[in-house]
Amino acid sequence: MYRIVSALFLAENIKKIEIEAPRIAKKRKAGQFVMIRVGESGERIPLTIAGSDPEKGTITIIVQGMGKSTKELNSKEAGDTISDVVGPLGAPSHIEKFGTAVSVGGGVGTAIAYPTAVALKEAGNYVITINGARSKDLVILEKEMTAVSDEAYITTDDGSYGFHGFVTQKLQELIDSGRTIDYVLAIGPIPMMRAIAEVTRPYKIKTVVSLNPIMVDGTGMCGGCRVSVDNQIKFACVDGPEFDAHLVDFKNLSDRNKIYQTEEKQSSESWLHECKLLKTV
Amino acid sequence: MDAQHITTKQRLAIPRQVMPAQPPEVRIHNFNEVHLGYTPELARQEALRCIQCKDPVCIKGCPVNIKIDQFIKMIAEGNFLGAAKKIKEDNVLPAICGRVCPQEDQCEKMCILAKKYESVAIGNLERFAGDYERETGHVELPSVKPSTGKHVAIIGSGPAGLSCANDLIQLGHAVTVFEALHELGGVLVYGIPEFRLPKKIVKAEIEGLKQLGVKFVTNAVAGRSITVDELLKEEGFDAVFVGVGAGLPWFMGIPGENLLGVYSANEFLTRVNLMKSYQFPENDTPVFNCKGKNVAVFGGGNTALDAVRTAKRLGAEHAYIVYRRSEAEMPARLEELHHAQKEGIEFMLLMNPVEFIGNDQQWLTGVKCIRMELGEPDDSGRRRPVPIPDSDFILPIDMAIISIGNGSNPLIKQTTPDIEVSKRDTIVVDVNTMATSKDNVYAGGDIVTGGATVILAMGAGRTAAVAINEKLMGIDAD
């Protein structure tokens, strides 16, 4: 059992959870993830490590309640326990001094991009961050991102805060202004990552995305997380999760992530039903 | 007839005792074990068939040289617990090996009776002895030697790791087993289905090891959570045994393999066995809903049969094995093949998939296959399948499960570069000691051999345990 040390909502439905996992805290590097099983009948879900405190022996994850497992995880409070945390998994982000590096985060993807943005800054890059959300109340990690950025931008779809528009438009604006951009990291919903790849493709800017296929073991045993990169099968759990955005088959990833749509809906609904029942008791 | 006063002629007159089993039409609707086990009477009757050869060649067929003649004699005399103890001198997991060993290619193949009659059912008897001991609550913990003060880390809790741990703890070493998954047992729990190996048996065996003092750490991935070097240098272990099993599943490299509904056998079996998705939604992990669907499994090994029989139990209308050679070349156990046939599995032999076909939502709808014929023998000694021109056709299927084998786990190689690996990325060892190229590091099981059997992995674990003990205690092996 793994103890939750602190749990705090950053925005509606997005929670920051700090878990006791000393071995992982000591070893994890930017870009790596953990597999979590909330309870004994739970599924194994991959979640990127947003940060760690090796002294304290804790790791931090930032979770958006999407399906049953993430909603159940987000219902946990400090002092609660979860069944399993395993990691750090996946290959760490490739970090070097690229020059000017742009980190683009969409929604909860901002949390996943954060540790890599930190590592890029530490490696001596000029770091620009562009973080997008649907509206102001969904903006997360603004303070943290600003602290690691030489330039930080927030975009909102509805214009309620920062730049009115999408992260792609902001990135295009930067490129159009004639600035040299050497590296782009984009993490967020699949359509966003795909759109960023198309923005940078004509300029041949090295662009990396962190993929989120469905996984079971997360250790390279089942092959469920296979993605098509440059027309070759790659396993996101051991070869990734980061890949060259210009070579990823996003359509296939998007299709494959829909395999269990029906079952996910069923689980999610019965979970909400259970919660309501518990509240009425 | 009793064991003392029976002539060889009388022994030979007894037919091989059939182990009671669930009828096929019943068992395809549940995940309970197919075989129900011998009763004590059946076991004694079967044991009486053994003619107690002076030179028991069956033992030579056993990878761990169980004293087969002796334990069978004990069963014939009604000394069931003694038989279990006798087996355990050489094999710590009789209830498991009695079920999953390919006896027909090992001990039973060598049995002298096999030439003229049917071989003694050695596997069934081994299973009986193991089950009898466990079910009657008579499992005796072996004695453990005084502590040597030495610590051994074992990576992987599959058959290789468990047998290595068992031997080392009895020799007085402190043993810690690191397992990547949340459950212990490796392939015994994620790979082999409940209907062939009930998980409670694996649990009981592991419980026995815990009682002996073996420590288990789950959720520890070798090469990620812990590296071999950290175990040796930072965590104070004197030796490491690597038994991480096979790794990345192979795909076929044909168009359409990433369509929705195409699985590796590893993923399908892991979802069903380890994550218990056959009990969805009580368990959260889903799996493709096979009910009323057409499912094809590609491959001819035991894993392929496990997968196709699992699909049938999940309600598949048609459950096919598509295999490019003929039945004679199938590497699966004959017994499992017969079970599958009786369960209504449809065998599409001498056929090879060339392309998966999907609809506009990218769901699999069929597979284009080409018919094959057998040509000259290939490197494996089996006749090479050759495509028949213009023989392609489309088999309508909703789910495909690819079961053509596994590559090697890449994490050890990536993080411990001084362990020598082969071209296939398997770990290179000295077969007499299972020592790797790295000092104090040993390896065994599928990570060394590539996909093989439970008993071979166990044998490797035991060989390594002997060598590790000699090394740690400064015993000269010569």
mmCIF file of C-alpha atoms in Angstrom, chain B residues 19-22 32-39 43 66 71-72 75 80 83-84 87 91 93-101 103 108 121-135 194-198 200-201 205 333 335-336 339:
data_model
loop_
_atom_site.group_PDB
_atom_site.id
_atom_site.type_symbol
_atom_site.label_atom_id
_atom_site.label_comp_id
_atom_site.label_asym_id
_atom_site.label_seq_id
_atom_site.Cartn_x
_atom_site.Cartn_y
_atom_site.Cartn_z
ATOM 1 C CA MET B 19 -7.989 -38.306 -15.095
ATOM 2 C CA PRO B 20 -11.574 -37.125 -14.613
ATOM 3 C CA ALA B 21 -12.271 -33.836 -16.350
ATOM 4 C CA GLN B 22 -15.083 -31.346 -16.787
ATOM 5 C CA ASN B 32 -12.502 -23.632 -13.626
ATOM 6 C CA GLU B 33 -9.771 -26.171 -14.115
ATOM 7 C CA VAL B 34 -10.341 -28.663 -16.919
ATOM 8 C CA HIS B 35 -8.949 -31.680 -15.045
ATOM 9 C CA LEU B 36 -10.357 -32.632 -11.678
ATOM 10 C CA GLY B 37 -7.382 -34.695 -10.471
ATOM 11 C CA TYR B 38 -6.958 -38.373 -9.611
ATOM 12 C CA THR B 39 -8.744 -39.808 -6.610
ATOM 13 C CA ALA B 43 -3.645 -42.687 -8.387
ATOM 14 C CA ILE B 66 12.933 -36.233 -10.229
ATOM 15 C CA PHE B 71 7.830 -41.521 -5.845
ATOM 16 C CA ILE B 72 5.549 -43.692 -7.973
ATOM 17 C CA ILE B 75 2.011 -43.756 -4.358
ATOM 18 C CA PHE B 80 1.141 -40.161 -0.728
ATOM 19 C CA ALA B 83 5.758 -39.345 -2.546
ATOM 20 C CA ALA B 84 5.276 -35.588 -2.362
ATOM 21 C CA ILE B 87 9.416 -35.217 -5.566
ATOM 22 C CA ASN B 91 11.228 -30.151 -7.796
ATOM 23 C CA LEU B 93 6.600 -27.059 -7.388
ATOM 24 C CA PRO B 94 5.036 -30.495 -8.084
ATOM 25 C CA ALA B 95 1.418 -29.283 -8.232
ATOM 26 C CA ILE B 96 2.444 -26.734 -10.852
ATOM 27 C CA CYS B 97 4.777 -28.896 -12.934
ATOM 28 C CA GLY B 98 2.397 -31.850 -12.807
ATOM 29 C CA ARG B 99 -0.009 -29.587 -14.640
ATOM 30 C CA VAL B 100 2.083 -27.601 -17.089
ATOM 31 C CA CYS B 101 5.159 -29.703 -17.928
ATOM 32 C CA GLN B 103 5.591 -34.764 -19.954
ATOM 33 C CA GLU B 108 6.643 -40.031 -20.338
ATOM 34 C CA ALA B 121 0.915 -41.031 -16.411
ATOM 35 C CA ILE B 122 3.866 -39.564 -14.535
ATOM 36 C CA GLY B 123 2.606 -35.986 -14.781
ATOM 37 C CA ASN B 124 -0.811 -36.884 -13.405
ATOM 38 C CA LEU B 125 0.811 -38.726 -10.500
ATOM 39 C CA GLU B 126 3.140 -35.833 -9.741
ATOM 40 C CA ARG B 127 0.164 -33.504 -9.689
ATOM 41 C CA PHE B 128 -1.746 -35.881 -7.434
ATOM 42 C CA ALA B 129 1.079 -36.030 -4.900
ATOM 43 C CA GLY B 130 1.469 -32.249 -4.842
ATOM 44 C CA ASP B 131 -2.271 -31.658 -4.518
ATOM 45 C CA TYR B 132 -2.701 -34.334 -1.858
ATOM 46 C CA GLU B 133 -0.028 -32.807 0.323
ATOM 47 C CA ARG B 134 -1.451 -29.292 -0.028
ATOM 48 C CA GLU B 135 -5.136 -30.195 0.248
ATOM 49 C CA GLU B 194 -6.908 -20.418 -14.503
ATOM 50 C CA PHE B 195 -8.446 -23.403 -16.333
ATOM 51 C CA ARG B 196 -4.983 -24.897 -16.796
ATOM 52 C CA LEU B 197 -3.337 -23.747 -13.566
ATOM 53 C CA PRO B 198 -5.538 -22.449 -10.727
ATOM 54 C CA LYS B 200 -4.634 -20.636 -5.623
ATOM 55 C CA ILE B 201 -1.993 -23.290 -6.245
ATOM 56 C CA GLU B 205 3.528 -22.342 -3.210
ATOM 57 C CA ARG B 333 1.280 -29.935 -26.047
ATOM 58 C CA GLU B 335 -3.001 -32.904 -24.477
ATOM 59 C CA GLU B 336 -3.875 -29.234 -24.808
ATOM 60 C CA HIS B 339 -8.690 -30.390 -25.175
#
